[in-house]
Coordinates of C-alpha atoms in Angstrom, one line a residue:
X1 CA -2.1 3.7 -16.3
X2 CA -0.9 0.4 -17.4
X3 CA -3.0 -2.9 -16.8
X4 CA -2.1 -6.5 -17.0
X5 CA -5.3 -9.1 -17.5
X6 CA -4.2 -12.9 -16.5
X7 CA -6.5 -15.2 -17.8
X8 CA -5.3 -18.8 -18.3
X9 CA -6.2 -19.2 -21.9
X10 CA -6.3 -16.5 -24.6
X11 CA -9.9 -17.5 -26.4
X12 CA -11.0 -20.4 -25.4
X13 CA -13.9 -20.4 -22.7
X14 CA -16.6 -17.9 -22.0
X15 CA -14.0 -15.9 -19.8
X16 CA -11.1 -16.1 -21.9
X17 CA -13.3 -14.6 -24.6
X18 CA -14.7 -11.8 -22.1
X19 CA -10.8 -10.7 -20.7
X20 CA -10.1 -10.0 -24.1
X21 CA -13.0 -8.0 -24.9
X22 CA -12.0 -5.8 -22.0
X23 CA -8.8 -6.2 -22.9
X24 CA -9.3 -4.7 -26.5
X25 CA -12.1 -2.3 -24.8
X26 CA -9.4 -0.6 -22.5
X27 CA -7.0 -0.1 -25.0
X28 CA -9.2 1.3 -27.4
X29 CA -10.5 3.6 -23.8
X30 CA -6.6 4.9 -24.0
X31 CA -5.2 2.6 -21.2
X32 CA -2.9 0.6 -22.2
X33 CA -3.5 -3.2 -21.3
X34 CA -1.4 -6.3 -21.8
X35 CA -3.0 -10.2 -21.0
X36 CA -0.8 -12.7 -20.0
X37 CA -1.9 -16.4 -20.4
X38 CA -0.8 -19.8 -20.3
X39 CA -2.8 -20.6 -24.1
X40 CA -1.8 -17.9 -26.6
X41 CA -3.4 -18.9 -30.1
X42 CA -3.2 -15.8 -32.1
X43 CA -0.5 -12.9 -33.0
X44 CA -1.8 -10.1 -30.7
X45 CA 0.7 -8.5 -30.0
X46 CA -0.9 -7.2 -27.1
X47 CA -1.2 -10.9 -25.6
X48 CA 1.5 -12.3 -24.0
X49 CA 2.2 -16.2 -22.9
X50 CA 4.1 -17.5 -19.7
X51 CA 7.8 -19.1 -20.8
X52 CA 8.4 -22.7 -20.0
X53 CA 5.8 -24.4 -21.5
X54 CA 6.9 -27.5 -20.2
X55 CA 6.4 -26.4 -17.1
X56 CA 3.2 -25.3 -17.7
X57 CA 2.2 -28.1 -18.8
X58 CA 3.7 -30.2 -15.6
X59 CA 1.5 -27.9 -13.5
X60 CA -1.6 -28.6 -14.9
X61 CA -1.0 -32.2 -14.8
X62 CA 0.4 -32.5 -11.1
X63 CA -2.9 -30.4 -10.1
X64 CA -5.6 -32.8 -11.9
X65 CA -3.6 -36.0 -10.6
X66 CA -3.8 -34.7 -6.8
X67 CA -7.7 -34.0 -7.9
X68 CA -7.9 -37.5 -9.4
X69 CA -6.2 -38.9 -5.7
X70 CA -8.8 -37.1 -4.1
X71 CA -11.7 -38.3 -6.5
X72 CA -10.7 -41.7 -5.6
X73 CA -9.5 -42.3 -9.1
X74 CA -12.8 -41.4 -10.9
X75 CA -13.0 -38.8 -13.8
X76 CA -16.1 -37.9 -12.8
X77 CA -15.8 -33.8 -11.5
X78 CA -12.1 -33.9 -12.6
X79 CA -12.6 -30.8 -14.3
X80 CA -15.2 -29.2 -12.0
X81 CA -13.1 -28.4 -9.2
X82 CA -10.0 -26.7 -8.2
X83 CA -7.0 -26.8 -5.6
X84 CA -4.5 -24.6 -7.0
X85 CA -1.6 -26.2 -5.4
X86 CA 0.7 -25.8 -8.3
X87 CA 0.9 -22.6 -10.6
X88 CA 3.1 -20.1 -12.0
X89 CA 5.0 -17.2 -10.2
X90 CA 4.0 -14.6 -12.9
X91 CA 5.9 -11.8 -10.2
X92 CA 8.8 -11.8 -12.3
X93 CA 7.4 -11.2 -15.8
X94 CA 8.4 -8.2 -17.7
X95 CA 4.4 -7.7 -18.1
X96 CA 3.9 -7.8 -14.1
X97 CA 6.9 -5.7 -13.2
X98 CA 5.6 -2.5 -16.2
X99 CA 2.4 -3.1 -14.8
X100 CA 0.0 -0.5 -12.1
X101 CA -3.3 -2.7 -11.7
X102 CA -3.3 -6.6 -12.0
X103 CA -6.6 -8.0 -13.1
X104 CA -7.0 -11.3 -12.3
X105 CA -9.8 -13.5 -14.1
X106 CA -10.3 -17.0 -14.5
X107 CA -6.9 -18.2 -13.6
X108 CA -7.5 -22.0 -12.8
X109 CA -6.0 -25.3 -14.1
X110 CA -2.4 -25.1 -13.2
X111 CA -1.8 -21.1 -14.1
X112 CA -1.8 -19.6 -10.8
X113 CA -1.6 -21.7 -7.4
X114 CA -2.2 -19.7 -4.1
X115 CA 0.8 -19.5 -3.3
X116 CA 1.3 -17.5 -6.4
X117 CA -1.6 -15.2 -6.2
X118 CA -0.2 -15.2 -2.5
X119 CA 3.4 -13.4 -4.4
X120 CA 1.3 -11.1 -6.3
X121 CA -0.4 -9.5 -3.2
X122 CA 2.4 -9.3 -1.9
X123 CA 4.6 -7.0 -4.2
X124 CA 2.3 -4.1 -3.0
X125 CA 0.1 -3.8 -6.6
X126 CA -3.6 -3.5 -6.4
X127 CA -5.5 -6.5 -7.6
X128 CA -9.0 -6.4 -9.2
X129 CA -10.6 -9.8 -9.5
X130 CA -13.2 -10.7 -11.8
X131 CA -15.0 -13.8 -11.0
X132 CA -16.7 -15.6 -13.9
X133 CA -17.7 -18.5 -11.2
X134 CA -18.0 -18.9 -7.4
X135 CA -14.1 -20.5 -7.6
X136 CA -12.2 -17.3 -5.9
X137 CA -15.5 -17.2 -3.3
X138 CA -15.3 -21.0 -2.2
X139 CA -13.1 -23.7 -1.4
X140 CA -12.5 -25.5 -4.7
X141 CA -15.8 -25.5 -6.5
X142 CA -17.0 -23.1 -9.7
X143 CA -20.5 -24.4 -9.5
X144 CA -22.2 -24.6 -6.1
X145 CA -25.3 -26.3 -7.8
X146 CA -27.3 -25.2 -4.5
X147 CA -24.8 -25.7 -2.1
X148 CA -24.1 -23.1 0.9
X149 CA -21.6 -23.9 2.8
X150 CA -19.5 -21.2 1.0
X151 CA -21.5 -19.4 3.6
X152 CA -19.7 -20.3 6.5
X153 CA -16.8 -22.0 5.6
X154 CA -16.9 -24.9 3.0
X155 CA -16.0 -28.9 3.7
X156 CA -18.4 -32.1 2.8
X157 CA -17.8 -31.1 -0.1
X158 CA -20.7 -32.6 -2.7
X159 CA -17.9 -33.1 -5.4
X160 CA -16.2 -35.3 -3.5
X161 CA -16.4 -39.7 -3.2
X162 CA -18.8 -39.5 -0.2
X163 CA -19.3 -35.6 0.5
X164 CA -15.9 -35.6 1.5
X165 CA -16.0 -35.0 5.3
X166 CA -14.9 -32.2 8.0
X167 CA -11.4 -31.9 7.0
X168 CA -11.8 -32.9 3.3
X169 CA -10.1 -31.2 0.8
X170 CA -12.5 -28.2 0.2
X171 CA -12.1 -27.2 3.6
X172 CA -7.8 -27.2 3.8
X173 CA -7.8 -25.1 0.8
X174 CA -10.9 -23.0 2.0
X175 CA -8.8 -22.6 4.8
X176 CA -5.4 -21.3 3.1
X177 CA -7.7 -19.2 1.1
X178 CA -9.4 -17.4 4.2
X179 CA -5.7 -16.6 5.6
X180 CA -4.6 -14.9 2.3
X181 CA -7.5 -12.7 1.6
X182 CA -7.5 -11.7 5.6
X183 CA -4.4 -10.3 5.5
X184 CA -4.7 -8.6 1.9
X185 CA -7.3 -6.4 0.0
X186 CA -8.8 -7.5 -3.5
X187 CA -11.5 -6.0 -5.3
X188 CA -13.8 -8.4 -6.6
X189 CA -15.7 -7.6 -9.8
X190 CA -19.1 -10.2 -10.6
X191 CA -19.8 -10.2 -13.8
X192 CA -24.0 -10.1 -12.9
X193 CA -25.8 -8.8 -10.3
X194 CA -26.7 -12.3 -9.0
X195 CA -22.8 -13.2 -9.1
X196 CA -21.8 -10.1 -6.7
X197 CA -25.2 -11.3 -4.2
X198 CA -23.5 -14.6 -3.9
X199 CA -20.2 -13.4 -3.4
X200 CA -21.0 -11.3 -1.0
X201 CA -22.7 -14.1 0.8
X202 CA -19.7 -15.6 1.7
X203 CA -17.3 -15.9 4.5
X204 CA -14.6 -16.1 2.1
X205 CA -14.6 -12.4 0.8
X206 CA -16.5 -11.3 4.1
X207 CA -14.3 -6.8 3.9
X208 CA -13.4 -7.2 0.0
X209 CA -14.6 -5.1 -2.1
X210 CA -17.0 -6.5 -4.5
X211 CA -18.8 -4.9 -7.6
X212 CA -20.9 -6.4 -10.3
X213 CA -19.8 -4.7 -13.6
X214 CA -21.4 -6.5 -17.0
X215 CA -18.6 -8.5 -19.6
X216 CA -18.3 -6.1 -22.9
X217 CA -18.7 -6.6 -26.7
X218 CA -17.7 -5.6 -29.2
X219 CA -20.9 -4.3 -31.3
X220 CA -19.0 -3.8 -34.4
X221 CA -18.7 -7.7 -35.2
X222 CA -21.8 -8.8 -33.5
X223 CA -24.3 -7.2 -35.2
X224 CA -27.3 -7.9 -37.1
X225 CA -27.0 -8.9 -40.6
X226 CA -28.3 -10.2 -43.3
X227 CA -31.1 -13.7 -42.4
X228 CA -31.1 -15.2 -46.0
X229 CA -27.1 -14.1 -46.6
X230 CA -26.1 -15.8 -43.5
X231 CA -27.6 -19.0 -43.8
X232 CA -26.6 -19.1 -47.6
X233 CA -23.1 -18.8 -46.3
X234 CA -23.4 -21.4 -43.7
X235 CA -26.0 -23.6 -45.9
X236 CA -28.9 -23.8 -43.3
X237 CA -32.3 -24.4 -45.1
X238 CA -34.0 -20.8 -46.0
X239 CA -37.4 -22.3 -45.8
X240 CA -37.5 -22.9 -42.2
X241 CA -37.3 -21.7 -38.3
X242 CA -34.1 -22.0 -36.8
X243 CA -34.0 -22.4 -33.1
X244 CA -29.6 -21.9 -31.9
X245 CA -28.3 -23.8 -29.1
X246 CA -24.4 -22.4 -28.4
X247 CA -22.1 -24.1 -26.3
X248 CA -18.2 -24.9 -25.9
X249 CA -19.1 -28.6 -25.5
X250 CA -22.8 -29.3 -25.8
X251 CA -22.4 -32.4 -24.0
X252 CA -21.8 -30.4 -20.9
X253 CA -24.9 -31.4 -18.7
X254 CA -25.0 -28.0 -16.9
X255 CA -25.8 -26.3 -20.5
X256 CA -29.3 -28.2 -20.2
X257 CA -29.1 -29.8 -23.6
X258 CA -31.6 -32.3 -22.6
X259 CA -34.2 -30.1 -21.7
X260 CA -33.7 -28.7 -25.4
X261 CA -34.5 -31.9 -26.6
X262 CA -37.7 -32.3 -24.5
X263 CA -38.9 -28.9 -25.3
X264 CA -38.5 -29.2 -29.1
X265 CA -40.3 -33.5 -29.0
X266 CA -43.1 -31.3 -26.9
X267 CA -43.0 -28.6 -30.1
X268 CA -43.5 -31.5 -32.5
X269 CA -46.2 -33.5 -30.5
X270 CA -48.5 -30.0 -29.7
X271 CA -47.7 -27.4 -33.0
X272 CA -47.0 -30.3 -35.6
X273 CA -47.3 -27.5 -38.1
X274 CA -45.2 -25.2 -36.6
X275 CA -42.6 -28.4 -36.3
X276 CA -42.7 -29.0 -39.8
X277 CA -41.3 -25.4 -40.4
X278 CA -39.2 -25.6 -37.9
X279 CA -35.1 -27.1 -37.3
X280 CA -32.3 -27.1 -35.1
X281 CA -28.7 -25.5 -35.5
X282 CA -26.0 -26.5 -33.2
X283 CA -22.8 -24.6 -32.2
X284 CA -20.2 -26.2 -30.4
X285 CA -17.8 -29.0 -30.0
X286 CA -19.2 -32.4 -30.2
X287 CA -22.9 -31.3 -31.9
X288 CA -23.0 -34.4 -34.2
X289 CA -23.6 -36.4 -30.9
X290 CA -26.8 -35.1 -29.9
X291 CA -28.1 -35.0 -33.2
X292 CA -30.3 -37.7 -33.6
X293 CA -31.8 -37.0 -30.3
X294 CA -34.3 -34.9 -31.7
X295 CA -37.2 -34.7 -33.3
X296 CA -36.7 -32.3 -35.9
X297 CA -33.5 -31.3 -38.6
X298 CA -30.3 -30.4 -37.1
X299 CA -27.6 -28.9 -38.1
X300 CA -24.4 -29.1 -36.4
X301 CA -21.9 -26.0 -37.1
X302 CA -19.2 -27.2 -34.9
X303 CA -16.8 -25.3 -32.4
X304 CA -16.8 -21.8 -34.2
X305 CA -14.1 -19.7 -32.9
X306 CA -14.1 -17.5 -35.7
X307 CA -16.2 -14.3 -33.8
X308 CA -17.4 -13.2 -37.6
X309 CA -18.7 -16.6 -38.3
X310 CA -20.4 -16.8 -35.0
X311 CA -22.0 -13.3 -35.5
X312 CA -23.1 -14.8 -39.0
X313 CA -24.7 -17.8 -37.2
X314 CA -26.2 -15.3 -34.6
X315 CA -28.0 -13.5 -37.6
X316 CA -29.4 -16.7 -39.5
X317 CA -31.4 -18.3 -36.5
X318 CA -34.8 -16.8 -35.0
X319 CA -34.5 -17.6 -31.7
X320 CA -31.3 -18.3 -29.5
X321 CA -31.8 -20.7 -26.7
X322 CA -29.8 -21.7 -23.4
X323 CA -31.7 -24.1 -21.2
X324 CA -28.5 -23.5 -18.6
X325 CA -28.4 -25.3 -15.3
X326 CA -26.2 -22.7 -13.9
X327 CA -24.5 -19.5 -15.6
X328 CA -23.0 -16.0 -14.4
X329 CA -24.1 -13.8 -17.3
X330 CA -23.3 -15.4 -20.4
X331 CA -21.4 -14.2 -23.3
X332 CA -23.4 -16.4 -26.0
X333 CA -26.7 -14.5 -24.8
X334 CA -25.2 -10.8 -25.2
X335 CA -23.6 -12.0 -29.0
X336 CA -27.1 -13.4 -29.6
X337 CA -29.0 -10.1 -28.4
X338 CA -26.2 -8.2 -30.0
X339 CA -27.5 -9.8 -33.8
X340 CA -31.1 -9.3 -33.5
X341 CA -31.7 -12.7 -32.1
X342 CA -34.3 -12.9 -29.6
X343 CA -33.8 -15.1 -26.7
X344 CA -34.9 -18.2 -24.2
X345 CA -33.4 -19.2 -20.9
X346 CA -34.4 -20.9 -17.3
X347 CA -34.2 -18.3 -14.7
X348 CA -30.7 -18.6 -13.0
X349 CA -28.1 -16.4 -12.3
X350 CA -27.7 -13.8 -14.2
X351 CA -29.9 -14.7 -17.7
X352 CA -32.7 -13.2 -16.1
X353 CA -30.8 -10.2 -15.6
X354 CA -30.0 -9.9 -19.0
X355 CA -33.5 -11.4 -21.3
X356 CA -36.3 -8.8 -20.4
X357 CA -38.9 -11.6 -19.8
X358 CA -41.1 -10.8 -23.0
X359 CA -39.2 -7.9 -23.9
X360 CA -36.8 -9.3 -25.5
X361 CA -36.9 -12.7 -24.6
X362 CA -39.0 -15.3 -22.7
X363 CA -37.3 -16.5 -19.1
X364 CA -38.5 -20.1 -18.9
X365 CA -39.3 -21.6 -15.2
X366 CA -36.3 -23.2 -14.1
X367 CA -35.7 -26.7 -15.4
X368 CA -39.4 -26.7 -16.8
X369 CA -39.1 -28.0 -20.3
X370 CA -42.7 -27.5 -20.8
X371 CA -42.5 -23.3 -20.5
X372 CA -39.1 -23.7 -22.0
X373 CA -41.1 -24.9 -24.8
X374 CA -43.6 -22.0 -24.3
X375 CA -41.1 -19.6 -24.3
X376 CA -39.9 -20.9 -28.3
X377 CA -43.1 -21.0 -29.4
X378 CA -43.8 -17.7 -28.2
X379 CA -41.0 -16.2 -29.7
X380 CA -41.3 -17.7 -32.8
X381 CA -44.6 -17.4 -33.9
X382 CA -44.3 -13.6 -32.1
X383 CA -46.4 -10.9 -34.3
X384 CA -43.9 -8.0 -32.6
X385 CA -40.9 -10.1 -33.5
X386 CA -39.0 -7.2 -35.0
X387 CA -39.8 -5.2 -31.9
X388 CA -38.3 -8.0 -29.8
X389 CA -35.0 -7.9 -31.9
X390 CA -34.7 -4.6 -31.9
X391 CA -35.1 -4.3 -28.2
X392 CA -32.5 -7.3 -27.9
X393 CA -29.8 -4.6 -30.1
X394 CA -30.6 -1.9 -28.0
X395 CA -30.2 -4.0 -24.3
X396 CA -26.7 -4.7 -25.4
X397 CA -25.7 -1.6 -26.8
X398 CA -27.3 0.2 -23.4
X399 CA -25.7 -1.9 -21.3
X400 CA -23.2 -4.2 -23.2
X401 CA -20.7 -2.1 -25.1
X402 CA -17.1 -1.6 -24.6
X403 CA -17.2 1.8 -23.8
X404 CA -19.9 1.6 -21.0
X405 CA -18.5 -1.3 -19.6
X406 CA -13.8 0.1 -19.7
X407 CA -15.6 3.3 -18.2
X408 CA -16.9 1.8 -15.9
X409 CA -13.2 -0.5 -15.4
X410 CA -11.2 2.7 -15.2
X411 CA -12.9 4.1 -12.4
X412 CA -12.4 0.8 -10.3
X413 CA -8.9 0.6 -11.3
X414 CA -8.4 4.2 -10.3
X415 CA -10.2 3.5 -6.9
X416 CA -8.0 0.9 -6.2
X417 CA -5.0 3.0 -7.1
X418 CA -5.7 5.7 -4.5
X419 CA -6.1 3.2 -2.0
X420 CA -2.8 1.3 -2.8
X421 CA -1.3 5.0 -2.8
X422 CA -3.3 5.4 1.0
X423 CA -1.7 2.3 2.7
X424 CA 1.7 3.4 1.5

């Protein structure tokens, strides 16, 4: 069995990074697996990129401008929705052609338009889909931030100047998206249990298939190591408490940076001691803007994309939090859990699915700072604290690993297979 992964970058976003983890965990299972993308950035030779970058490139950009058009020439959501009106036929590749199963994942910005995963459906190959957002199970949106129209059919669309109206946007694309997936069969795969619930909520996938099967890791680089080595490498302080915040871009509003910051002023104003002890370390893009927003030490790492360093970071902090607005299952928890490193998040999506609420980790009422701040104090001044990392190590490698998780691939992809082999 051969398998193709598309995902539009190679490492760069939580589902680039979790495609090749499967990737790497299915060819290491004895299938052999390719992933195509528009963004390749290393050698792996078992990556490939689309030609024509040029035209890559003019994709992407003729997709945002018609966004921009429809945003009424504001920035604001430019990057939070959708249309996939322009994209690559990836039908002709020698990847596609050699492969039996194509595996889409997160696909957006300009690397497939409909009309493309429209060609794909048609050549006859079976097509697993794994969401890592409710794009492929709406009209343009990958957050619904509490919207439901996705239940019926989507349109006043909150994204949009106005909420849009009847025949907005969201709706003509919800439209040519309900055609396509009438006529053909996908199997969805949610990456959490909460993720496959919402999917199947809606009209959109309403006779697809639809699983919930976990992202992988790979336990041999995230791992726990060495505290004191760690932070001597990274030259954090070895006196003190380290509380982690991870994110692509911690500006993003949706990670919940700013309930961070109120949990950790409320940590200093009611355990001053525990304060004093106590400091910040950032990961991401951007960290040295937040900085003097709080009211302890911080110290910003930058974007890591190194997953050695990141495991290293992992291993020299105490507690991992991620006061998320909205997440699927994220990769950042699993890497944390993976390293010893218990953890705190608001109870959405999928977290809860993966912190054992004082298990392993404290699930914080959502957008409460104040119990967010409970649940970092609790963790931190813990008397079982190596029984809550040791229960974070063995959730992931239960649950987590790359063999649990390309089993339990295979036998979609050979479920799918028979079926293709059925209709013909």
């Amino acid at each position: 069995m051969r398998v193709l992964i598309v995902n539009t970058s190679e490492r760069t976003g939580g589902a680039a990074i979790a495609a090749n983890r499967l990737k790497d965990a299915l060819n290491n299972s004895g299938v052999k697996t390719m992933m195509l993308v528009t963004d390749k950035e290393t050698d792996d030779i078992t990556v490939a990129a689309l030609p024509h970058k040029w035209l890559l490139q003019w994709h992407f950009l003729w997709e945002r401008w018609c966004i921009f058009l429809h945003l009424h020439f504001k920035r604001r959501h430019l990057f939070e929705i959708d249309i996939a009106n322009s994209g690559s036929d990836i039908t002709g590749t020698k990847e596609f052609q050699e492969a039996d199963v194509i595996h889409l994942n997160w696909i957006n910005q300009g690397m497939l338009s409909l009309k493309s995963i429209q060609k794909i459906l048609q050549s006859g190959k079976p097509v697993v889909w794994t969401m890592h957002d409710m794009w492929p199970a709406t009209g343009i949106c990958h957050l619904t931030l509490g919207c439901r129209n996705f239940e019926q059919g989507c349109a006043n669309c909150q994204y949009l100047p106005g909420g849009g109206g009847r025949n907005d946007v969201a709706a003509k694309v919800w439209r040519r998206k309900k055609k396509l997936l009438d006529k053909y069969s996908v199997a969805f795969v949610a990456c959490s249990q909460w993720l496959a619930n919402e999917a199947k909520a809606s009209a959109l996938l309403r006779g697809q298939r639809v699983e919930s099967i976990p992202n992988a890791i790979d336990t041999r680089v995230f791992h726990p190591q060495h505290k004191s080595d760690c932070r001597n490498h990274l030259h954090l302080p070895a006196d003190k408490k380290l509380i982690l915040f991870v994110s692509q871009r911690v500006t993003n509003v949706n990670k919940g940076m700013d309930y961070l910051i109120r949990a950790c002023k409320k940590l200093v104003t009611e355990q001053p001691t525990l304060a004093s002890d106590t400091a910040i370390v950032v990961m991401g893009g951007h960290a040295e803007e937040i900085a003097d927003k709080f009211d302890l030490p911080v110290y910003p790492l930058g974007y890591i994309n190194n997953p050695q360093l990141a495991s290293q970071a992992y291993s020299a902090c105490d507690v991992f939090v991620l006061p998320s607005l909205s997440e699927n299952l994220p990769n950042t928890i699993m890497e944390a859990m993976a390293c010893g490193l218990p953890c705190v998040g608001f109870n959405v999506g999928g977290i809860p699915e993966e912190i054992d609420h004082l298990q392993n980790g404290y699930v914080a009422h959502y957008q409460d700072s104040d119990d967010l701040e409970r649940g970092i104090e609790w963790v931190l001044t813990s008397p079982d604290y190596a029984q809550l990392s040791q229960n974070a190590v063995s959730k992931v490698t239960a649950h987590y690993s790359q063999q649990s998780v390309a089993n339990q691939y295979i036998k979609l992809y050979n479920k799918v297979l028979d079926d293709s082999k059925r209709r013909i």
